[in-house]
mmCIF file of C-alpha atoms in Angstrom:
data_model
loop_
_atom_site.group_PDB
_atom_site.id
_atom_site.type_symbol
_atom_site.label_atom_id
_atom_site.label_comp_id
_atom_site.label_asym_id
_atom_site.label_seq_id
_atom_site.Cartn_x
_atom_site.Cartn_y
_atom_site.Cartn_z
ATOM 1 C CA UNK A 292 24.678 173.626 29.883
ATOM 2 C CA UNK A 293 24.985 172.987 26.066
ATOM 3 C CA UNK A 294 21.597 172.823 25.260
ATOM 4 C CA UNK A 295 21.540 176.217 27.292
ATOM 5 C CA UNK A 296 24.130 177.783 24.996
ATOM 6 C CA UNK A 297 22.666 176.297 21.710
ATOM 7 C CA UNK A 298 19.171 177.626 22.676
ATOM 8 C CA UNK A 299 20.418 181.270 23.397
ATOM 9 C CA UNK A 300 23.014 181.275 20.582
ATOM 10 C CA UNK A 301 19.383 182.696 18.559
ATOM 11 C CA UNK A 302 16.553 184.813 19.954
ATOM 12 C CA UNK A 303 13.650 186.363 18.434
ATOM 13 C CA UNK A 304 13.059 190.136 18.714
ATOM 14 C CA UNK A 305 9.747 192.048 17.739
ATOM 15 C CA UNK A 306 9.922 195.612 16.955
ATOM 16 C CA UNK A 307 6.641 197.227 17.809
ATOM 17 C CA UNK A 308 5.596 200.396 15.505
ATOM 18 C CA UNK A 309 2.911 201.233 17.686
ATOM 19 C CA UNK A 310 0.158 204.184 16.225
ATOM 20 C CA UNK A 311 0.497 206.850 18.679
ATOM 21 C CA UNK A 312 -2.430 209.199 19.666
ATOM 22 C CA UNK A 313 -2.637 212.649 21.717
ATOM 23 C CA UNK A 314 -4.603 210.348 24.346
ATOM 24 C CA UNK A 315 -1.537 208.879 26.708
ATOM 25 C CA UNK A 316 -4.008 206.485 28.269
ATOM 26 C CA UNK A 317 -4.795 205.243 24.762
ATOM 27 C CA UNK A 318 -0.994 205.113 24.087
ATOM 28 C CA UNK A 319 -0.603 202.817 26.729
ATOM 29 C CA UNK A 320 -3.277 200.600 26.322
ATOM 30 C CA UNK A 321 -2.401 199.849 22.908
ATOM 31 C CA UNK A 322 1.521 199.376 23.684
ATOM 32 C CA UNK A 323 0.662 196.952 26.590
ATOM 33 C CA UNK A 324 -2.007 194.709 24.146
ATOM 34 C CA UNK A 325 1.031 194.758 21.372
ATOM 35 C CA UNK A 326 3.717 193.897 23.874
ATOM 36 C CA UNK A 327 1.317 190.946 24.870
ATOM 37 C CA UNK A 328 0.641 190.073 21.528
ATOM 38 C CA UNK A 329 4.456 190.244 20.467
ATOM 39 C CA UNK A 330 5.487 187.550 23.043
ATOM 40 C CA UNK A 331 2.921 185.313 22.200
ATOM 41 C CA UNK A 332 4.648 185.418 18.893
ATOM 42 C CA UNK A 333 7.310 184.186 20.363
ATOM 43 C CA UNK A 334 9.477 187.143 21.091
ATOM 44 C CA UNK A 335 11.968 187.153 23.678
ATOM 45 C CA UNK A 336 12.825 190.602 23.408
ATOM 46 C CA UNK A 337 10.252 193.799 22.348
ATOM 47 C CA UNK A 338 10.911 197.049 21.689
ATOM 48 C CA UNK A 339 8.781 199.932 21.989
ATOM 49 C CA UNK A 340 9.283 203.115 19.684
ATOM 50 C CA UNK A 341 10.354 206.656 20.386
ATOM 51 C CA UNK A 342 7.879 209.043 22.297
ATOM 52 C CA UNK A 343 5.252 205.958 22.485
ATOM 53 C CA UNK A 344 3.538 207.714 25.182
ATOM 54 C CA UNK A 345 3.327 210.985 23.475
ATOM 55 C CA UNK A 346 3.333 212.903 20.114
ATOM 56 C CA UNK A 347 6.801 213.781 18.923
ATOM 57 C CA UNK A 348 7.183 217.563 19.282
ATOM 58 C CA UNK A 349 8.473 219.778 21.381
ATOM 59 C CA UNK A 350 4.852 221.559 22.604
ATOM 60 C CA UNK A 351 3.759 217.981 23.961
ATOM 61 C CA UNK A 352 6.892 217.278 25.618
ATOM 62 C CA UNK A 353 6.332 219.306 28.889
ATOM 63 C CA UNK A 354 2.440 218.222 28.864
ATOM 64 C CA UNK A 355 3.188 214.582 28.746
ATOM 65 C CA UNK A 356 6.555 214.471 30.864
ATOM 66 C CA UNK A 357 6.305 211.906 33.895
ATOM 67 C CA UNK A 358 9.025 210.844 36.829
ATOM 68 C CA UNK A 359 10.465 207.757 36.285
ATOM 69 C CA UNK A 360 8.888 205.340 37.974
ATOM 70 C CA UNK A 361 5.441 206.630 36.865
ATOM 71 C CA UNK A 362 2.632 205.992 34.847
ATOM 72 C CA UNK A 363 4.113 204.573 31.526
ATOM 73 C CA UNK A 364 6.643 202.585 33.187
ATOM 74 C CA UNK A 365 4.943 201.184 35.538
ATOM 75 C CA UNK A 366 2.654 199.797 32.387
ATOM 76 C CA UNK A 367 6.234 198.630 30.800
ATOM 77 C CA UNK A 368 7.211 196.706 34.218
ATOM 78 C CA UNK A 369 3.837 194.911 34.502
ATOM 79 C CA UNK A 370 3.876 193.944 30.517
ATOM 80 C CA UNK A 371 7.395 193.034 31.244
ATOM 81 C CA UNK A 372 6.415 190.924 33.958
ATOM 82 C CA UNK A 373 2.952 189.708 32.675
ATOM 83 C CA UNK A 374 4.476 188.365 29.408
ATOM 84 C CA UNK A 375 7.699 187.331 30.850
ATOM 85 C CA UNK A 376 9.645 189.071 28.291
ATOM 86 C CA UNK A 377 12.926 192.075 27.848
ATOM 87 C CA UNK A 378 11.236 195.365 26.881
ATOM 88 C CA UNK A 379 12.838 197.972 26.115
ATOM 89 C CA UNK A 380 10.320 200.974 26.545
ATOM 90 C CA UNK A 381 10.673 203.226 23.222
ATOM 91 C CA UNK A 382 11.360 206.491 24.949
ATOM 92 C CA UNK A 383 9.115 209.016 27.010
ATOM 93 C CA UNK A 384 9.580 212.509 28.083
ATOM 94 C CA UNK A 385 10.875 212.416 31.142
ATOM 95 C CA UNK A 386 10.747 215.008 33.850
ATOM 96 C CA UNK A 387 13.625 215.290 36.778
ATOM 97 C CA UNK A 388 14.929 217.806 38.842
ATOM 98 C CA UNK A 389 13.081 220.629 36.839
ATOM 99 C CA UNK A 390 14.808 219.465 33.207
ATOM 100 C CA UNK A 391 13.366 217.235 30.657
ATOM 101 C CA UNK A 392 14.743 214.394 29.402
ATOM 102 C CA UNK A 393 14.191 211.797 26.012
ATOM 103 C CA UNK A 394 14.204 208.612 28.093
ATOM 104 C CA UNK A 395 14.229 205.043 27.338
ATOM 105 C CA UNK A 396 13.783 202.136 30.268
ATOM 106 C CA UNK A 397 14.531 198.591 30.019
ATOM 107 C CA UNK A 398 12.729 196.026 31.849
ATOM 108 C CA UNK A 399 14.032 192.178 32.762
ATOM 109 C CA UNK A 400 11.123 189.596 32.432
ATOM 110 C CA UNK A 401 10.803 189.915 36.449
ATOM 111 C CA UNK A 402 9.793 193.854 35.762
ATOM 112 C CA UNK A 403 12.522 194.751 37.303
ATOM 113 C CA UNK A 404 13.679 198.128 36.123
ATOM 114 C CA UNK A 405 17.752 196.934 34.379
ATOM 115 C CA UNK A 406 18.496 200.262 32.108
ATOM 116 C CA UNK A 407 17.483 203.650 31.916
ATOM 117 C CA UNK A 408 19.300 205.804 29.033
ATOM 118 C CA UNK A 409 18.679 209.317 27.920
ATOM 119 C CA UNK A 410 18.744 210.265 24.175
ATOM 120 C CA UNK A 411 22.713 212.168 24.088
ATOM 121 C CA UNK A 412 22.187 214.006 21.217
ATOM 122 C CA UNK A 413 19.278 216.349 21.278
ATOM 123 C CA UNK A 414 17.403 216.125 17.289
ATOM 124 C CA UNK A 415 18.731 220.316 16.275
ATOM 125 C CA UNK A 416 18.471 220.675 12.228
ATOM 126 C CA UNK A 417 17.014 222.708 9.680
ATOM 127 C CA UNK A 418 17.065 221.717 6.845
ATOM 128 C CA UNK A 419 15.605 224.721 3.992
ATOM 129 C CA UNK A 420 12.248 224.388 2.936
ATOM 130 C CA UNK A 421 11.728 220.663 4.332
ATOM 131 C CA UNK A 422 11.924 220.835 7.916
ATOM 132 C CA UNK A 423 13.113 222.853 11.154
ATOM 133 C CA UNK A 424 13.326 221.052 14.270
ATOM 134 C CA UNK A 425 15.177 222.014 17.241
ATOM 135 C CA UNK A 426 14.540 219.536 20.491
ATOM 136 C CA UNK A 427 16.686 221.932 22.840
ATOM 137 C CA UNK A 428 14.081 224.078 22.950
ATOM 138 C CA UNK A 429 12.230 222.082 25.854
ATOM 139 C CA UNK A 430 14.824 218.926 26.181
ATOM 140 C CA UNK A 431 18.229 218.264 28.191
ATOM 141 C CA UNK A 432 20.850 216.356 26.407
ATOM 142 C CA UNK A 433 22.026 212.906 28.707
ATOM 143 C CA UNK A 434 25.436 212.331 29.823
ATOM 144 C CA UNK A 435 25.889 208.598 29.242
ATOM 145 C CA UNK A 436 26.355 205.720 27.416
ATOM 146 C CA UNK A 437 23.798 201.973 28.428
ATOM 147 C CA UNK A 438 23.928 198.521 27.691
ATOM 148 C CA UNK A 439 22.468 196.140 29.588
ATOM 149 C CA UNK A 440 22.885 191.989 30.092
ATOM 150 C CA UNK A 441 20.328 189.487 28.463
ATOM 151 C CA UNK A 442 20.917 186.144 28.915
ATOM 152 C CA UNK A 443 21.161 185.571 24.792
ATOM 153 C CA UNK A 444 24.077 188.960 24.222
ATOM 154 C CA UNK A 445 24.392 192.266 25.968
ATOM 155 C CA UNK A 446 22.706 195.384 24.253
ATOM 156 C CA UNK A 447 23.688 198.713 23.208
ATOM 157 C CA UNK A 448 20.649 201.556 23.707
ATOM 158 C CA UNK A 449 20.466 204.539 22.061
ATOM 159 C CA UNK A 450 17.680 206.695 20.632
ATOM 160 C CA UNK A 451 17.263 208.240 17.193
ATOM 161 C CA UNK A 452 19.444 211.400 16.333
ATOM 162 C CA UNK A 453 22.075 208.909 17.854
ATOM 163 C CA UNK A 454 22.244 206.820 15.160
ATOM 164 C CA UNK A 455 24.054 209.407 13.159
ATOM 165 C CA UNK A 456 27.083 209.339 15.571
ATOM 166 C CA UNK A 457 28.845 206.233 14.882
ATOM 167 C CA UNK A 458 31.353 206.635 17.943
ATOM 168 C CA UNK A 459 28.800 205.248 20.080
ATOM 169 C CA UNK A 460 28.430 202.177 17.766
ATOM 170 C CA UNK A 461 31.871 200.978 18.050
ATOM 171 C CA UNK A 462 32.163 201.936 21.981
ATOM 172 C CA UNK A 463 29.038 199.584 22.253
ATOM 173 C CA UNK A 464 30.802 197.304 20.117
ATOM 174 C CA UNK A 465 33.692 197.359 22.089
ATOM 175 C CA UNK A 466 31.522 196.572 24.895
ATOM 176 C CA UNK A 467 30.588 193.191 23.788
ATOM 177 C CA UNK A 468 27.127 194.290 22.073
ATOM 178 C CA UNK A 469 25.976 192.017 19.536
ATOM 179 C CA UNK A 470 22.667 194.157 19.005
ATOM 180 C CA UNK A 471 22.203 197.696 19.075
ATOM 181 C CA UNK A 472 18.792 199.393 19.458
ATOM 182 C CA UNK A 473 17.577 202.578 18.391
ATOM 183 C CA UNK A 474 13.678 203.806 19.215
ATOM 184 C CA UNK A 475 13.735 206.496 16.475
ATOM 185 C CA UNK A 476 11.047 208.786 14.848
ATOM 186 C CA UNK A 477 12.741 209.783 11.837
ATOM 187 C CA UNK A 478 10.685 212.215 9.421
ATOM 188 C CA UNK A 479 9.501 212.410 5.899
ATOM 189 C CA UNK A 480 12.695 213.947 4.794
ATOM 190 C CA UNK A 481 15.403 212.383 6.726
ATOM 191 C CA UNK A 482 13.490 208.761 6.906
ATOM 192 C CA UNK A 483 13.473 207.801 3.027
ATOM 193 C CA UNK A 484 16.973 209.299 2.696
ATOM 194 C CA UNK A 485 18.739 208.003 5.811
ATOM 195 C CA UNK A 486 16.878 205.911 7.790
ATOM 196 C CA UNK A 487 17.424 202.656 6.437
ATOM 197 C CA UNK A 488 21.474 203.861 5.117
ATOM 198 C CA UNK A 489 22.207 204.793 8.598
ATOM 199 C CA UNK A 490 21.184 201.386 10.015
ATOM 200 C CA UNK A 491 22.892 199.303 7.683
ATOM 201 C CA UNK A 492 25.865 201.372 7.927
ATOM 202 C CA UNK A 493 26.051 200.873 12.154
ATOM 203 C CA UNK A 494 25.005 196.900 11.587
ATOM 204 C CA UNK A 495 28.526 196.861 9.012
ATOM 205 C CA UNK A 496 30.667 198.854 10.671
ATOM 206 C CA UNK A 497 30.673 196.939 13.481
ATOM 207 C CA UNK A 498 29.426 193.682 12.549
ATOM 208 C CA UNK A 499 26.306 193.210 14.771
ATOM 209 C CA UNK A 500 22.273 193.517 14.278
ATOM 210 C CA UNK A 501 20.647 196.562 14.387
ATOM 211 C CA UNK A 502 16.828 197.458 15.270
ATOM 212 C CA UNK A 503 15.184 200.381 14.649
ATOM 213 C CA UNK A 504 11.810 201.419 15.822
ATOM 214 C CA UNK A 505 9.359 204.302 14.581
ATOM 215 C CA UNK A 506 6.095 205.112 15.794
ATOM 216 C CA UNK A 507 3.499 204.319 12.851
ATOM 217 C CA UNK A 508 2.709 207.048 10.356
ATOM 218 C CA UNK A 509 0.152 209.678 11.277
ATOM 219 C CA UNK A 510 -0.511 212.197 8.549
ATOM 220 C CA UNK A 511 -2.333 214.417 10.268
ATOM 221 C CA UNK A 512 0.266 214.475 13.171
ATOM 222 C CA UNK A 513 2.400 217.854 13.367
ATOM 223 C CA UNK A 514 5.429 215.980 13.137
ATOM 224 C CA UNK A 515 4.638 212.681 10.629
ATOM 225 C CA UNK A 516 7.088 210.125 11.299
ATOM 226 C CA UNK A 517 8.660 207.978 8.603
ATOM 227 C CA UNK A 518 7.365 204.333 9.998
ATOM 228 C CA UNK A 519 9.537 201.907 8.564
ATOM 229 C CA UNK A 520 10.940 199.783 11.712
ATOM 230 C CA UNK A 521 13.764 197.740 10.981
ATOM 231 C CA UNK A 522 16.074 194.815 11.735
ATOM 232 C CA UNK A 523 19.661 194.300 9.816
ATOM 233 C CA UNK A 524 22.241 191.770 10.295
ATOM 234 C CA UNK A 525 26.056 192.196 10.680
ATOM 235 C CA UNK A 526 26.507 191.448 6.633
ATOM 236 C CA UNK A 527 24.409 194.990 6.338
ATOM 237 C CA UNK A 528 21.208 193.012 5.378
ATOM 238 C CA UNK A 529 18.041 194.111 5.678
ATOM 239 C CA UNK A 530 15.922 191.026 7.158
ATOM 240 C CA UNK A 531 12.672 192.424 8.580
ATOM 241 C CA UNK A 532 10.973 195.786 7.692
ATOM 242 C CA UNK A 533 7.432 197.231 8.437
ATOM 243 C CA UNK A 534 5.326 199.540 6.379
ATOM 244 C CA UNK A 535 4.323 202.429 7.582
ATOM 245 C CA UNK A 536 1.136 201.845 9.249
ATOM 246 C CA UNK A 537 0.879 199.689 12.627
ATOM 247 C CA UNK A 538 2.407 195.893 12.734
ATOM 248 C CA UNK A 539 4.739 194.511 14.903
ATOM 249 C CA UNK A 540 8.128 193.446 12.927
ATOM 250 C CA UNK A 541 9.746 190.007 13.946
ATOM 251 C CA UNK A 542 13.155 188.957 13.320
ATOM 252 C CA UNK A 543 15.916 186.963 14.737
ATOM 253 C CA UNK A 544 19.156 187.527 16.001
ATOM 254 C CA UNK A 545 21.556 184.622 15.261
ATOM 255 C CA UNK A 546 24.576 185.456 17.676
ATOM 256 C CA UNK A 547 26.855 182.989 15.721
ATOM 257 C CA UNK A 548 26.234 184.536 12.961
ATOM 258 C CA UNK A 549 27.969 187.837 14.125
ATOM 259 C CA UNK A 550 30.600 185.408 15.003
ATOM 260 C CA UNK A 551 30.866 184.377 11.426
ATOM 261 C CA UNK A 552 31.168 187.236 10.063
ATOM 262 C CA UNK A 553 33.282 188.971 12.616
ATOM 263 C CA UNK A 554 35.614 185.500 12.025
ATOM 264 C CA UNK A 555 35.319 186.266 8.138
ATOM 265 C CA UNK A 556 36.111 190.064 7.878
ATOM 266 C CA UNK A 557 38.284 190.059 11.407
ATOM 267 C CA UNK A 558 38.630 194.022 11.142
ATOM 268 C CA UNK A 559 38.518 194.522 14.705
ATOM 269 C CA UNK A 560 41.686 192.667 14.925
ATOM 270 C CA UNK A 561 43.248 194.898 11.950
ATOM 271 C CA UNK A 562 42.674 198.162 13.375
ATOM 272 C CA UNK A 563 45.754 200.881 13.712
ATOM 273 C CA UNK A 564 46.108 201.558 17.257
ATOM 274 C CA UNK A 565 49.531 203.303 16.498
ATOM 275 C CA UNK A 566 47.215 205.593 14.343
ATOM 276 C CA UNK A 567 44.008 206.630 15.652
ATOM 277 C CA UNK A 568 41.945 205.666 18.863
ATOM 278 C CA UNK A 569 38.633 206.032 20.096
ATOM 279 C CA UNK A 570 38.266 206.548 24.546
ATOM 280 C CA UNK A 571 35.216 205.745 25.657
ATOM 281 C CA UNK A 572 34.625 208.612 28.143
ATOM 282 C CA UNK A 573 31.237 207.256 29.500
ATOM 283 C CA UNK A 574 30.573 204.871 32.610
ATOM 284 C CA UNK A 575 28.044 202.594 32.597
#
C-alpha cells in the first residue's frame, strides 16, 4: 500500500496539439496514432485539444456535430482502452436534442466513458479590428461543473473561454482537484496576450497544475489558433510548452508538490469567510 501511494504521488501527462484538418476521418486517425504514441512515452494521462475532430468555427460546427456515443468517441474509448491510458477527448461539437453543444469526454483506461462536460461559457467577443467571434451563433452554453477520479488526484475539466472565469478554478479547487484541464483554441490575438497569463494565474491562485491544450497552428485555417500547449505548476511555473506546430508536450504532475506549496503559502486556510464567499451552485 506504500509503494502504491509513493508511485501515484507523481504521474506523467502528455498534452497532444494535434494538426487538425477539414477531413474528420483524418482528424481521427491522427489523434488515435498520437494518443498511442503518447502512452508509449510513458503517459498516464493524455489530453486531446479543443474541436480535434473539427475546424474551430462556427460554419463547421453543425456539419461536424455527432451524438455522444458516436464516431469520435468511440475512437477515444478504443485508444483509451488499446493504450490503457485516461484521455480526456479535447472537445467535439456535439449534437443533442436539436442544440449543439462544445463537448469534452473522458475515458478510464477500461474505455469506459467517466466524464462528459460541456464548455459553460460560450467564446462571444469582438475585439476592433483584430477579431469578432461569437460561438452563440450555432452553440448552447452547458449547465455544469466535472471532475472526475484518477487513481493519482481528481481533475477539474473545463474548456477554453473558461479559463477566464476563475470561480470555477477555486470551486474545482475546493473539490479536491490537484490538476485542472483546459482543451483551448485560443487565437492570434488573445493567445500571445493571455494564453499563457491566464494559466499561470489559475495554477497560483489555487495552488495546483494546469494544462492547456491547442490544436496546432494552421495558417490557412479561417480561424488560426495560437498552438502553444502548456503545463504549469502550483508555484505559477511554466514546465512544459509546445511550439506551434504538431508535438505532443510531456510533463509531470508531482502531487506532493502541490502539497508543499499549499503547506508553504496555506492561503486556503487564511481566507475571510466573515467577508466574502463563493457557493458552488453546480452538481456533479
Amino acid at each position: 500500500v506504500i509503494q502504491n501511494k509513493m508511485a501515484a504521488a507523481k504521474f506523467k501527462i502528455a498534452l497532444v496539439q494535434l494538426f487538425v484538418t477539414a477531413n474528420k476521418s483524418e482528424n481521427l486517425a491522427r489523434a488515435a496514432k498520437l494518443i498511442s504514441q503518447a502512452a508509449g512515452g510513458g503517459a498516464n494521462l493524455v489530453a486531446l485539444p479543443e474541436c480535434f475532430n473539427s475546424p474551430y468555427g462556427t460554419k463547421y460546427f453543425p456539419e461536424y456535430a455527432e451524438k455522444i456515443p458516436g464516431e469520435s468517441t468511440s475512437m477515444l474509448a478504443k485508444a483509451a482502452k488499446d493504450n490503457k491510458v485516461f484521455l480526456v477527448g479535447g472537445s467535439i461539437p456535439e449534437e443533442d436534442g436539436g442544440k449543439l453543444y462544445n463537448t469534452s469526454t473522458v475515458f478510464n483506461p477500461e474505455g469506459e466513458l467517466i466524464a462528459k462536460f460541456r464548455k459553460v461559457h460560450l467564446f462571444d467577443i469582438d475585439v476592433p479590428g483584430k477579431i469578432r467571434f461569437q460561438e452563440s451563433e450555432t452553440l448552447s452554453p452547458g449547465s455544469g461543473l466535472v471532475t472526475f477520479d484518477t487513481p493519482f488526484c481528481k481533475v477539474g475539466l473545463a474548456i477554453c473561454y473558461d479559463i477566464r472565469f476563475p470561480e470555477i478554478a477555486q470551486i474545482y479547487t475546493r473539490r479536491g482537484c490537484k490538476l485542472l484541464l483546459y482543451p483551448g483554441a485560443f487565437n492570434m490575438t488573445t493567445g500571445p496576450a493571455h494564453w499563457e497569463l491566464l494559466q499561470r494565474g489559475r495554477a497560483l491562485d489555487n495552488q495546483l497544475y494546469v494544462g492547456t491544450v491547442s490544436p496546432a497552428r494552421d495558417e490557412k485555417a479561417s480561424y488560426v489558433a495560437w498552438g502553444h500547449s502548456t503545463l504549469v505548476n502550483p508555484w505559477g511555473e511554466v514546465v512544459a510548452k509546445a511550439g506551434h506546430e504538431e508535438e505532443i508536450v510531456y510533463g509531470d504532475v508531482d502531487l506532493s508538490y502541490v502539497d508543499e506549496v499549499r503547506s508553504s503559502v496555506p492561503v486556503s486556510h487564511q481566507r475571510r469567510a466573515d467577508l466574502y464567499n463563493l457557493q458552488d451552485c453546480s452538481q456533479n
